Coordinates of N, CA and C in Angstrom, one line a residue:
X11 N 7.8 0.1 -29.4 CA 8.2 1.1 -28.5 C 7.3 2.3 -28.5
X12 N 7.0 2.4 -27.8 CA 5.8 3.6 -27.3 C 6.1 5.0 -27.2
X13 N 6.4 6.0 -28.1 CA 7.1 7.1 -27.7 C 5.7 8.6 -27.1
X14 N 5.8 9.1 -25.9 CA 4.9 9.2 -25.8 C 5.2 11.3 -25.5
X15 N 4.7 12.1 -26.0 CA 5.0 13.5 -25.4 C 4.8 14.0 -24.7
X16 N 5.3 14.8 -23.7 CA 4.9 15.3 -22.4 C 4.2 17.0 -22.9
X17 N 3.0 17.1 -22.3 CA 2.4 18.0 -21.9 C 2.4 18.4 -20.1
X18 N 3.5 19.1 -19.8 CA 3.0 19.6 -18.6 C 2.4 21.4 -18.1
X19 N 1.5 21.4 -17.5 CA 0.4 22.0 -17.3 C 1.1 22.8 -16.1
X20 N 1.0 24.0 -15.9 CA 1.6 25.1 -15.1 C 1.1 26.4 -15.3
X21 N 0.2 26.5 -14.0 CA -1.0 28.2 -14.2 C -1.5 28.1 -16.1
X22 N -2.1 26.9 -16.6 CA -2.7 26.8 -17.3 C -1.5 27.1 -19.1
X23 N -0.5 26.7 -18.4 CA 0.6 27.0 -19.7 C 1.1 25.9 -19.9
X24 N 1.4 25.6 -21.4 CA 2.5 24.5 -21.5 C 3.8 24.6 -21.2
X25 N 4.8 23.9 -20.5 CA 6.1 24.2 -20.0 C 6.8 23.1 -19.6
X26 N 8.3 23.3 -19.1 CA 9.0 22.5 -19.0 C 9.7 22.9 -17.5
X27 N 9.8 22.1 -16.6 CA 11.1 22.2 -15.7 C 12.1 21.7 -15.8
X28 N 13.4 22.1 -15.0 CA 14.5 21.5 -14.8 C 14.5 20.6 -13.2
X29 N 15.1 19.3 -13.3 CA 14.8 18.6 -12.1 C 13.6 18.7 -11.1
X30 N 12.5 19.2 -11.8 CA 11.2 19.1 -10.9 C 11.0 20.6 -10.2
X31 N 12.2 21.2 -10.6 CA 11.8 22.7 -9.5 C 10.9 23.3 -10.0
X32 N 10.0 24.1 -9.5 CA 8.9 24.6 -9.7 C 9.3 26.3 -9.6
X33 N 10.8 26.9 -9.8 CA 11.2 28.0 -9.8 C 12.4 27.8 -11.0
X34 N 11.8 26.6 -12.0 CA 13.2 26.5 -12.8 C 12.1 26.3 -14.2
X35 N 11.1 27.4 -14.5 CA 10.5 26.6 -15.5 C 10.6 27.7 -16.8
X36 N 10.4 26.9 -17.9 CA 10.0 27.4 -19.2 C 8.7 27.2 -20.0
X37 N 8.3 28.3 -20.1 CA 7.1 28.4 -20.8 C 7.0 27.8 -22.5
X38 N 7.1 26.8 -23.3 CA 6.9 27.0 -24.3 C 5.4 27.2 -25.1
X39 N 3.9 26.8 -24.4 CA 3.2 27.5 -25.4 C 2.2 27.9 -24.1
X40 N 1.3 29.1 -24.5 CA 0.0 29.7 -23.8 C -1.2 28.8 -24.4
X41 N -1.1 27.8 -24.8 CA -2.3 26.8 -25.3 C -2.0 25.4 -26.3
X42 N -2.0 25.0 -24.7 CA -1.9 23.5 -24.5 C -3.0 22.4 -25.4
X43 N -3.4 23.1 -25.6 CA -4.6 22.3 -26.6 C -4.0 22.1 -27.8
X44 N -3.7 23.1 -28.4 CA -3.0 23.4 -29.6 C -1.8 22.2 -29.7
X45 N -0.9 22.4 -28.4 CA 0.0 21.2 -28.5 C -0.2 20.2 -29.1
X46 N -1.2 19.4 -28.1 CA -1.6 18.2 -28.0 C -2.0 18.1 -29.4
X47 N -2.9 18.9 -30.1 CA -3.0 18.5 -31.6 C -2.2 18.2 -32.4
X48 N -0.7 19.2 -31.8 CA 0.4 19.0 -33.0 C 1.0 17.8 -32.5
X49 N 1.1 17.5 -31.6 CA 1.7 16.1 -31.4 C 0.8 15.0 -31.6
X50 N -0.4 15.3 -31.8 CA -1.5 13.7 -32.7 C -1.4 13.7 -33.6
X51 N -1.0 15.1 -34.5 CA -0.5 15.4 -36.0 C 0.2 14.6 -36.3
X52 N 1.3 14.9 -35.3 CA 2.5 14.5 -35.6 C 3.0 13.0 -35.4
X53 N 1.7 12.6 -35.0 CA 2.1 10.9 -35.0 C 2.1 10.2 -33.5
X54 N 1.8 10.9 -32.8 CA 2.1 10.4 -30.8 C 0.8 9.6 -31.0
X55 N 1.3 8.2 -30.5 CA 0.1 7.2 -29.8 C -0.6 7.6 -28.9
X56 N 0.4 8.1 -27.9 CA -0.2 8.8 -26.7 C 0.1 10.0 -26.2
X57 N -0.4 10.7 -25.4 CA 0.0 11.8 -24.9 C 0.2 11.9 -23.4
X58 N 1.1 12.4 -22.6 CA 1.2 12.6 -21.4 C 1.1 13.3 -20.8
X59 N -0.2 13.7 -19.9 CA -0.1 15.3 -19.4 C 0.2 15.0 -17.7
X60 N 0.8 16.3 -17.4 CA 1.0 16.5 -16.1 C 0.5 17.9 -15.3
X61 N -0.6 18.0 -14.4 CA -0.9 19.1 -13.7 C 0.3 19.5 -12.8
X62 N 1.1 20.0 -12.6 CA 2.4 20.7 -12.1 C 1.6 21.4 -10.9
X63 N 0.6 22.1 -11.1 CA 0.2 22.7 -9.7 C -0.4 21.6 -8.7
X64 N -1.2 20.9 -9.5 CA -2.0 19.3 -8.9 C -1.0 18.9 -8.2
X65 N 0.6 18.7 -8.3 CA 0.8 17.8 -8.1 C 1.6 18.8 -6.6
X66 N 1.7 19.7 -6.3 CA 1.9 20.5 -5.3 C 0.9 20.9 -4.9
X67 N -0.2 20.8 -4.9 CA -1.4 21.3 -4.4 C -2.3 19.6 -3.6
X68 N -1.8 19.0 -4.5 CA -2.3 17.7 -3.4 C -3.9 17.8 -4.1
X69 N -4.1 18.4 -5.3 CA -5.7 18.1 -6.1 C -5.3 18.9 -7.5
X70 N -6.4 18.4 -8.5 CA -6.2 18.8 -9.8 C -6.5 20.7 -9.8
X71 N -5.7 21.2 -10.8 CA -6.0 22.3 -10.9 C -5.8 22.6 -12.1
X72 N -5.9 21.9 -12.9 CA -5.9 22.7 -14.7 C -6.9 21.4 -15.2
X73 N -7.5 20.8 -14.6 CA -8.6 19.8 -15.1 C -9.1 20.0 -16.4
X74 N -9.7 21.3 -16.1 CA -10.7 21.8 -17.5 C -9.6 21.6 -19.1
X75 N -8.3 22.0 -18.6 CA -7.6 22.4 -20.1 C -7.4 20.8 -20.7
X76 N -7.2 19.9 -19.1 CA -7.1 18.2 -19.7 C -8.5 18.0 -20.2
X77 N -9.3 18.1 -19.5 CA -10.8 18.1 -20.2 C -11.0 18.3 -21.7
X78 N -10.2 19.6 -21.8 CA -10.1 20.1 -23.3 C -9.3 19.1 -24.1
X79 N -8.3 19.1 -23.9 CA -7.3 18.4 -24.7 C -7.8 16.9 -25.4
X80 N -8.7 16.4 -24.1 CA -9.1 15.0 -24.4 C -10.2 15.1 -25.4
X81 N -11.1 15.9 -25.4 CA -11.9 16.0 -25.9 C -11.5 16.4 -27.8
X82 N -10.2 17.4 -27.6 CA -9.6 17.8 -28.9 C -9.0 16.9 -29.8
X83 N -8.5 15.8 -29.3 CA -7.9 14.9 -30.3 C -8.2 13.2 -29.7
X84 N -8.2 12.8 -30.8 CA -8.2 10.8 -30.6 C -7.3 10.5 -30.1
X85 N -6.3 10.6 -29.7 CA -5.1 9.9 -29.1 C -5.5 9.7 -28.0
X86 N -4.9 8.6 -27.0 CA -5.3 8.1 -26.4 C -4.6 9.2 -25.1
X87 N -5.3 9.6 -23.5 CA -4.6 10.7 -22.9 C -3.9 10.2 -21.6
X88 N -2.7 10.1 -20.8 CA -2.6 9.1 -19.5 C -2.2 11.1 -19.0
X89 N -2.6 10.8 -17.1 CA -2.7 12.2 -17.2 C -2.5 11.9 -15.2
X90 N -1.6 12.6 -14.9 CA -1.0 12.4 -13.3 C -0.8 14.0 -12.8
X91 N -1.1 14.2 -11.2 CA -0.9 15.4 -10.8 C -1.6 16.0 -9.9
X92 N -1.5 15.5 -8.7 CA -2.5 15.7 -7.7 C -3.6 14.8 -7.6
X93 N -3.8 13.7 -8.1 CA -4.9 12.8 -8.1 C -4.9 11.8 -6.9
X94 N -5.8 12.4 -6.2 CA -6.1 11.6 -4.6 C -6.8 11.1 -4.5
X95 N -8.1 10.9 -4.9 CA -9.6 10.0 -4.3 C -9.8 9.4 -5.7
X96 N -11.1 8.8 -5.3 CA -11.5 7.7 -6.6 C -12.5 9.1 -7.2
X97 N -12.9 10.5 -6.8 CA -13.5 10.7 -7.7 C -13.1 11.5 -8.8
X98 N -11.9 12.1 -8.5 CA -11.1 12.5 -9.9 C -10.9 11.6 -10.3
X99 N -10.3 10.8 -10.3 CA -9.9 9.6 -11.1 C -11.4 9.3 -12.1
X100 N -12.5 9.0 -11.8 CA -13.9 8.8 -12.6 C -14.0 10.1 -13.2
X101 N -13.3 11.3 -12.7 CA -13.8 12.5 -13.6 C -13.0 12.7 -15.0
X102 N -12.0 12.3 -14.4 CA -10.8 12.0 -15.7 C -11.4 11.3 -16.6
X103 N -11.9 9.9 -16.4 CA -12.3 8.8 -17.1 C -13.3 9.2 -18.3
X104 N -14.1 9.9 -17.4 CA -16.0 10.3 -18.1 C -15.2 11.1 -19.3
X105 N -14.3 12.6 -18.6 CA -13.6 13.3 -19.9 C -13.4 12.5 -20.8
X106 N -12.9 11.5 -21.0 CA -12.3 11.0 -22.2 C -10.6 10.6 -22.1
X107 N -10.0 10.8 -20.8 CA -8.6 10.4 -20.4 C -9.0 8.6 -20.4
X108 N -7.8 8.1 -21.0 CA -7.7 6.7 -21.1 C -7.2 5.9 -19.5
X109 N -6.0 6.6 -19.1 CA -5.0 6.2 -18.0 C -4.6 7.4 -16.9
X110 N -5.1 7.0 -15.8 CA -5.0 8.2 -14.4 C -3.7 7.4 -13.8
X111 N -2.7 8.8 -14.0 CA -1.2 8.7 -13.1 C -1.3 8.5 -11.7
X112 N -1.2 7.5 -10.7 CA -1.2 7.9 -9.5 C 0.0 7.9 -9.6
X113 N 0.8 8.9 -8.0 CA 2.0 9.1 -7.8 C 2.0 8.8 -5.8
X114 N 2.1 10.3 -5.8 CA 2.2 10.4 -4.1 C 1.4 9.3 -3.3
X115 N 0.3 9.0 -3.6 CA -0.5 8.5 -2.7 C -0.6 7.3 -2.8
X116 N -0.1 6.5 -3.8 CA 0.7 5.2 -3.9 C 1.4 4.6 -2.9
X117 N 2.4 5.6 -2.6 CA 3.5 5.5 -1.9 C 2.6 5.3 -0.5
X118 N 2.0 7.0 -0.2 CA 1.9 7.0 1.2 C 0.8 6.4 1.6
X119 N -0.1 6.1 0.9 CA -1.5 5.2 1.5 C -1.6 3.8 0.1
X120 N -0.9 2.9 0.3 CA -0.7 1.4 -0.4 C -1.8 1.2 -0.8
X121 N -2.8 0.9 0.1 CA -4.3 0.4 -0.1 C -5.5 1.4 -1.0
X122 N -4.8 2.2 -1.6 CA -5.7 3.4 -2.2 C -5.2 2.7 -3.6
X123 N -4.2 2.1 -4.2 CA -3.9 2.1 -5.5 C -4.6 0.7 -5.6
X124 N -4.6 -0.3 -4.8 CA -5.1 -1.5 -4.8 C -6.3 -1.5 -5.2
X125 N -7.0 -0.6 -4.0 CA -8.7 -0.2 -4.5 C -8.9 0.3 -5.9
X126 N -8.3 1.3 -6.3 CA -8.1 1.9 -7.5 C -8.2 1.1 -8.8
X127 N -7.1 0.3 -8.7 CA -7.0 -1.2 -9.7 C -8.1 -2.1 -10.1
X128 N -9.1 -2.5 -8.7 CA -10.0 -3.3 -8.7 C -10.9 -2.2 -9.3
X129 N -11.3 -1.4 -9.1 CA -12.5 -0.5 -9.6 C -12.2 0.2 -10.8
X130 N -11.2 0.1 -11.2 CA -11.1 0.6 -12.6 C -9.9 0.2 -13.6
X131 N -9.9 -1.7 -13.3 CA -8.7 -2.1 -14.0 C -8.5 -1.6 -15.3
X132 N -7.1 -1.6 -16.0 CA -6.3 -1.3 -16.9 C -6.6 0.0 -17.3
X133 N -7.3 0.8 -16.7 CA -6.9 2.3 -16.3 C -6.1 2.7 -15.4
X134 N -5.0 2.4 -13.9 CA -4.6 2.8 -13.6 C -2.6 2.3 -14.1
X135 N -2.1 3.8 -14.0 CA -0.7 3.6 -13.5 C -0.2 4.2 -12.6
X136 N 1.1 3.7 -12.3 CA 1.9 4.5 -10.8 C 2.6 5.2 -11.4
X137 N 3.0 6.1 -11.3 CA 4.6 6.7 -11.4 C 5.2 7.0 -10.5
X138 N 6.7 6.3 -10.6 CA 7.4 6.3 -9.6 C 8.4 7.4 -9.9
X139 N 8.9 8.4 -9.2 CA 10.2 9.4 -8.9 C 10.8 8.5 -8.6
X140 N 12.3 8.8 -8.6 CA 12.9 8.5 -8.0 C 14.6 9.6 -7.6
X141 N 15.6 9.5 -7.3 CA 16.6 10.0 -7.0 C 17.7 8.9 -6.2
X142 N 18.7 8.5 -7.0 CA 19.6 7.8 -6.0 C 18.9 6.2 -6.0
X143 N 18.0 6.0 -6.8 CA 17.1 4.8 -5.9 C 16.2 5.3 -4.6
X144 N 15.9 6.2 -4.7 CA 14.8 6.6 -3.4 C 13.9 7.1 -4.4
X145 N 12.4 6.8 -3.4 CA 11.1 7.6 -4.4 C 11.3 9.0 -3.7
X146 N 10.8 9.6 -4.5 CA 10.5 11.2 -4.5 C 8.9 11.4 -4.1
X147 N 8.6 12.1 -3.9 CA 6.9 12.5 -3.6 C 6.8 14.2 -3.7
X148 N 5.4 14.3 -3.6 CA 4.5 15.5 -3.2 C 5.3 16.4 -4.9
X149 N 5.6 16.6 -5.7 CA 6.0 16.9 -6.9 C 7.6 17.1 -6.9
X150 N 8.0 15.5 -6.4 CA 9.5 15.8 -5.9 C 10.1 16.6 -5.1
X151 N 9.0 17.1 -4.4 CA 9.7 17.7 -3.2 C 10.5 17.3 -2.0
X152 N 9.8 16.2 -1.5 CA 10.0 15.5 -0.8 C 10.9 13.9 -1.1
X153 N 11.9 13.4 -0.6 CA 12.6 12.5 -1.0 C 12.3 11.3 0.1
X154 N 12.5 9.8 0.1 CA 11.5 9.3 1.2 C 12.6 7.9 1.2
X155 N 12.6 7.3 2.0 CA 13.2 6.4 2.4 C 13.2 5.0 1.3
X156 N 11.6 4.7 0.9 CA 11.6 3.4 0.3 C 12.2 3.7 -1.0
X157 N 12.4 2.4 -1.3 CA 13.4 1.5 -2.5 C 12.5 1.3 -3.5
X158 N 13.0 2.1 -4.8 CA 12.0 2.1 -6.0 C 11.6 1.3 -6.6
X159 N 12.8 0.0 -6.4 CA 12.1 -1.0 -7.1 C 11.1 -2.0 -6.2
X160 N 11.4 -1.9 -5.1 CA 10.4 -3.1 -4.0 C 9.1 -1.8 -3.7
X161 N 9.1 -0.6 -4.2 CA 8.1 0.1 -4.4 C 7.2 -0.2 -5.2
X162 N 8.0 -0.4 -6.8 CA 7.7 -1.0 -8.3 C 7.0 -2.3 -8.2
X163 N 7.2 -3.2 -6.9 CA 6.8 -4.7 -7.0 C 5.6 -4.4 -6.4
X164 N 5.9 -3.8 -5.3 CA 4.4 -3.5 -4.6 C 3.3 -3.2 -5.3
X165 N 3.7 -2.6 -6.5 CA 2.5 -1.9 -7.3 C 2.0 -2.9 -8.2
X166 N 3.3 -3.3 -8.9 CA 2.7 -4.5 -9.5 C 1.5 -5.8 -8.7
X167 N 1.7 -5.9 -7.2 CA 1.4 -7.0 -6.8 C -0.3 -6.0 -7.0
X168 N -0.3 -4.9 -7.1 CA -2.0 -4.5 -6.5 C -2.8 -3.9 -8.3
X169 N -1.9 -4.5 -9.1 CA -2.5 -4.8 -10.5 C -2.4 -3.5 -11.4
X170 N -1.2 -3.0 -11.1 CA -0.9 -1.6 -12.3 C -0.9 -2.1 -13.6
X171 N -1.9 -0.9 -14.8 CA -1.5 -1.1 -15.9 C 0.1 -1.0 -16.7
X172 N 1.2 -0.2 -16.0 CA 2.3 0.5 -16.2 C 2.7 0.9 -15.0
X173 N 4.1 0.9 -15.6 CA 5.0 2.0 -14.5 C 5.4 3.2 -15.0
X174 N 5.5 4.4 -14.8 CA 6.2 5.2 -15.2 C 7.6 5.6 -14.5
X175 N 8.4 5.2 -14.8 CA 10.0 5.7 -13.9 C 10.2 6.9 -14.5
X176 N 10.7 8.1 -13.5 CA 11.5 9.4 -13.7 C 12.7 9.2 -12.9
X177 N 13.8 9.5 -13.4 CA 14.9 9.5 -13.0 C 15.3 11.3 -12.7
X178 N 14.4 11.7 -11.3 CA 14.5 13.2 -11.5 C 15.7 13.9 -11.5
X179 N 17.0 13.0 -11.1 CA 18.7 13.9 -11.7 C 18.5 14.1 -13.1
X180 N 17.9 13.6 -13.6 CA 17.8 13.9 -15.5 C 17.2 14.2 -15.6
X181 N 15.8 14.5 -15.1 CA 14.8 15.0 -16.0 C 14.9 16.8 -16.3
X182 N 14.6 17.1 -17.4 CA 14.6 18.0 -18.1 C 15.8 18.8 -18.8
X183 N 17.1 17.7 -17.8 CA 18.4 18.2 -18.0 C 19.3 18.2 -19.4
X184 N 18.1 17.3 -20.2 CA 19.3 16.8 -21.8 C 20.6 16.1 -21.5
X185 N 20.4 15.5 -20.3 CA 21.3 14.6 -20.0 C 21.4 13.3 -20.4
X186 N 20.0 12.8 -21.0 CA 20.4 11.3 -21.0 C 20.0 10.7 -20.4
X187 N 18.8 9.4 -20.1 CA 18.5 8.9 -19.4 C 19.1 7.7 -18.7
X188 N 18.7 7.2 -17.8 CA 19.6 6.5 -16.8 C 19.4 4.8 -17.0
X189 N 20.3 4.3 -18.1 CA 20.0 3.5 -18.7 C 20.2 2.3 -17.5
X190 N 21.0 1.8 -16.7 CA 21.2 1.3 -15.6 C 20.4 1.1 -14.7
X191 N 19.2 2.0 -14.2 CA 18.6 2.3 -13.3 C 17.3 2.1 -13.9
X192 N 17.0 1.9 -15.2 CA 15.9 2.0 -15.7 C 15.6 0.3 -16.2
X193 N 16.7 -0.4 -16.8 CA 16.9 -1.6 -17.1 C 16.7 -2.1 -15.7
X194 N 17.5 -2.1 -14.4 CA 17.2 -2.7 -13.0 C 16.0 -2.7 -13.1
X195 N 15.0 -1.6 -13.2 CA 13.8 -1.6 -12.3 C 12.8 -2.2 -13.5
X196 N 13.5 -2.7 -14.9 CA 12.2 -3.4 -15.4 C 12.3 -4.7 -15.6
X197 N 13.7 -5.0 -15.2 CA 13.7 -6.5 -15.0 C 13.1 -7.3 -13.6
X198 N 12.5 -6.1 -12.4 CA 12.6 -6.6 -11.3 C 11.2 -7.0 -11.5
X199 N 10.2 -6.3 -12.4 CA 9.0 -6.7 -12.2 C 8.5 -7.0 -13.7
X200 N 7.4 -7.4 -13.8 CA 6.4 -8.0 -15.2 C 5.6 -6.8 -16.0
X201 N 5.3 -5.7 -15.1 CA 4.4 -4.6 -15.7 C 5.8 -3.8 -16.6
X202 N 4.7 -3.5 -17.6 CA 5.5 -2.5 -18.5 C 5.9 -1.3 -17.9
X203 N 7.4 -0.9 -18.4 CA 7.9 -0.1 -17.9 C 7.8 1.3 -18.6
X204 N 7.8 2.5 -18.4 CA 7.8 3.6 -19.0 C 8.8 4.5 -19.1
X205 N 10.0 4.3 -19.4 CA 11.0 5.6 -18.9 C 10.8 7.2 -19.2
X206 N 11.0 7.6 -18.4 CA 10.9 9.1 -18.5 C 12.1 10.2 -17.3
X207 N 12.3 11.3 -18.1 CA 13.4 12.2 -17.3 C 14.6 11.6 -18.4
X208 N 14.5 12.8 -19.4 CA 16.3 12.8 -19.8 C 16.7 12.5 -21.0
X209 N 15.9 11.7 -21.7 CA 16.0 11.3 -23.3 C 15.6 13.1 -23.8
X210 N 16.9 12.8 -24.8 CA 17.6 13.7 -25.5 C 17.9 13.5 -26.9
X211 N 18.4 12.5 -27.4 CA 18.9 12.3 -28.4 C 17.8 10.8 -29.3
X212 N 18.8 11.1 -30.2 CA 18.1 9.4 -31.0 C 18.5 8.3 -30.8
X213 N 19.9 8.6 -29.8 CA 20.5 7.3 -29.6 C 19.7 6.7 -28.2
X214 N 19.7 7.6 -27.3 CA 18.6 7.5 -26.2 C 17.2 6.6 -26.7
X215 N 16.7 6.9 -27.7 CA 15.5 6.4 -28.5 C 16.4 4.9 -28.3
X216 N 17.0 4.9 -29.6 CA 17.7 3.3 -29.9 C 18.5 2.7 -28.3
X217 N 18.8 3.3 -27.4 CA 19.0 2.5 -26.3 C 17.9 1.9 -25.6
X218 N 17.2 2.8 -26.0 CA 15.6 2.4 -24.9 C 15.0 1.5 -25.6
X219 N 15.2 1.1 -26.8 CA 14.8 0.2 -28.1 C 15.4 -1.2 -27.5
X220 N 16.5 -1.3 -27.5 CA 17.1 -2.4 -26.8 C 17.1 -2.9 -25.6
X221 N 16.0 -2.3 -24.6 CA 15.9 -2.2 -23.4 C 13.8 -3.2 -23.8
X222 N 13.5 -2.7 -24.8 CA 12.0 -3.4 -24.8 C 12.0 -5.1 -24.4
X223 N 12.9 -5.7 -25.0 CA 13.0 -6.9 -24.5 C 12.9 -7.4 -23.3
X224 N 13.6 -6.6 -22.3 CA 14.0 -6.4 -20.9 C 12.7 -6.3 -19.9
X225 N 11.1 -5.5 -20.7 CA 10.5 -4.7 -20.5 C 10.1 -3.3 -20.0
X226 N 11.0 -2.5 -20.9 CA 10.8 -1.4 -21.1 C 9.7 -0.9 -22.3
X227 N 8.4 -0.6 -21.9 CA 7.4 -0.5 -22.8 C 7.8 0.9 -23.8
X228 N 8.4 1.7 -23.5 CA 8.2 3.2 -23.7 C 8.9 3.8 -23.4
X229 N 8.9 5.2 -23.7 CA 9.4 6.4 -23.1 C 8.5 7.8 -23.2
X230 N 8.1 8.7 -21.9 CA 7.6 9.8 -22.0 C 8.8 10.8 -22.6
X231 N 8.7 11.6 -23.6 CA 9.9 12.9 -24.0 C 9.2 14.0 -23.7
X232 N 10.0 15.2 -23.5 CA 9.6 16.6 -23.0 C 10.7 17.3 -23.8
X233 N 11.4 18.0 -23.0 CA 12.0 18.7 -22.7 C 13.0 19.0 -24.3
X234 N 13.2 18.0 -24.7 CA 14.3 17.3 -26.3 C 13.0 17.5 -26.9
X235 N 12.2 17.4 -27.4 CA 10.4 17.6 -28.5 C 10.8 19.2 -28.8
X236 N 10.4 19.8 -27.6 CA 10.6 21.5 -27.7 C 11.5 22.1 -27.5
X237 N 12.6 21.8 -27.6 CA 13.7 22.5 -28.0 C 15.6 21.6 -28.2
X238 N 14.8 20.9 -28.0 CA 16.7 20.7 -28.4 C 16.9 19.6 -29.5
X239 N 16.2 20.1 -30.7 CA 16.6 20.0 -32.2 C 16.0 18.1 -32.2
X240 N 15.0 17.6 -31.7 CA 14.4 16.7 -32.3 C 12.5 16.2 -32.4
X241 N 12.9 15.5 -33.8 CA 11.6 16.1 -34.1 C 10.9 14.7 -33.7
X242 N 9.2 14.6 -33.4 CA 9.1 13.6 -33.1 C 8.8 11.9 -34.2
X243 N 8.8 12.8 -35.4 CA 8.6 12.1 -36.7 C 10.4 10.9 -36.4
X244 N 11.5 11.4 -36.3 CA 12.4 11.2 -36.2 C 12.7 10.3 -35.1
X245 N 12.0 10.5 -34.3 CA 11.5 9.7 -32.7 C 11.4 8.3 -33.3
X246 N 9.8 8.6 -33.8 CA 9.3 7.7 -34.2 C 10.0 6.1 -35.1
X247 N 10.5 7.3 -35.8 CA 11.7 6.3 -37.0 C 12.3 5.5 -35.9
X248 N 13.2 6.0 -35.3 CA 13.9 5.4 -34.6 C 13.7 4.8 -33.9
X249 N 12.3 4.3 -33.7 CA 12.0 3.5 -32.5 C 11.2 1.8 -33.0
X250 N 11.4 2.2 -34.6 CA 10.6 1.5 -35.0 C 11.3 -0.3 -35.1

């Protein structure tokens, strides 16, 4: 079980939102670099960043600090947030990022993640929002008609390394992730699954543990890491 920390990236700060709003955030550090070290310290396989402006801006805009980060530690980096054309995606790559997040453009242009796949297999993943079973877009602003999991299959069919599922009613809420909704959508397809949005506790860990069979590869944590009393050593234990 792959426990992975979230780095999200906001006017160049590390922080957290509530449900994706971008008027609901917390600042926990002025240098994101620093993070990322203490969570390779601390034992993270991988690391997960998120450009928060990128991903409302429709292009990268804290590139340089991911640039940094990758360059700062060996862990391996998967990193989503406004990534539209094939040539961020190759800019990411050269830095030293392992895995480029597509999100929005998945959804709204199909034939972009396809291309993506073939030109840079087992570097790409999708992540999928979702709400209700509906995908989310543009940094969950936007909520959209298609069905997350015949979204999820689509992606699979055009050769994703992963999925990343957010269940954006939980995410950042310490509510608990959406064990139901998360198990549906990794039984419907073969690609590893990623949960993310809402793990909180240890038992969240040990449910998502029980779910690996199912294919649930992982989990992204945020929000429970910096502040709500668990440590990632303790993650780890529990996932083992």
């Amino acid at each position: 079980m792959l426990l992975i920390p979230a780095i999200d990236l906001k006017n160049g700060e590390c922080v957290r939102l509530r449900q994706g709003r971008m008027d609901d955030v917390t600042v926990f550090s002025s240098d994101p670099v620093s993070m990322a070290r203490r969570w390779a310290d601390e034992g993270a396989e991988r690391l997960h960043i998120v450009d928060l402006d990128g991903a409302v801006k429709g292009q990268p805009m804290n590139l340089r600090i991911v640039e940094q980060i990758a360059e700062a530690i060996e862990v391996p980096v998967q990193v989503g947030g406004g990534i539209r054309d094939e040539e961020t995606v190759q800019r990411y790559l050269d830095a030293g990022v392992s895995y480029v997040i597509i999100g929005t453009k998945a959804v709204n242009t199909p034939h972009f993640l396809h291309d993506l796949c073939l030109e840079f297999p087992r570097h790409i993943i999708v992540g999928l929002d979702a709400k209700d079973g509906r995908v989310a877009l543009n940094g969950w602003a936007k909520l959209t008609h298609h069905d997350v999991v015949e979204m999820a299959q689509h992606c699979e069919r055009d050769g994703v390394e992963a999925i990343i599922y957010t269940d954006i009613g939980r995410d950042g809420m310490m509510a608990g992730f959406n064990v139901e909704s998360t198990r549906k959508l990794a039984a419907a397809v073969n690609t590893p699954v990623i949960a993310s949005g809402g793990v909180s506790s240890l038992e969240d860990i040990r449910r998502l543990k029980e779910l690996e069979v199912e294919g649930v590869a992982g989990a992204v944590i945020g929000r429970a890491l910096y502040e709500g009393g668990l440590s990632l050593k303790d993650c780890l234990k529990a996932a083992l």
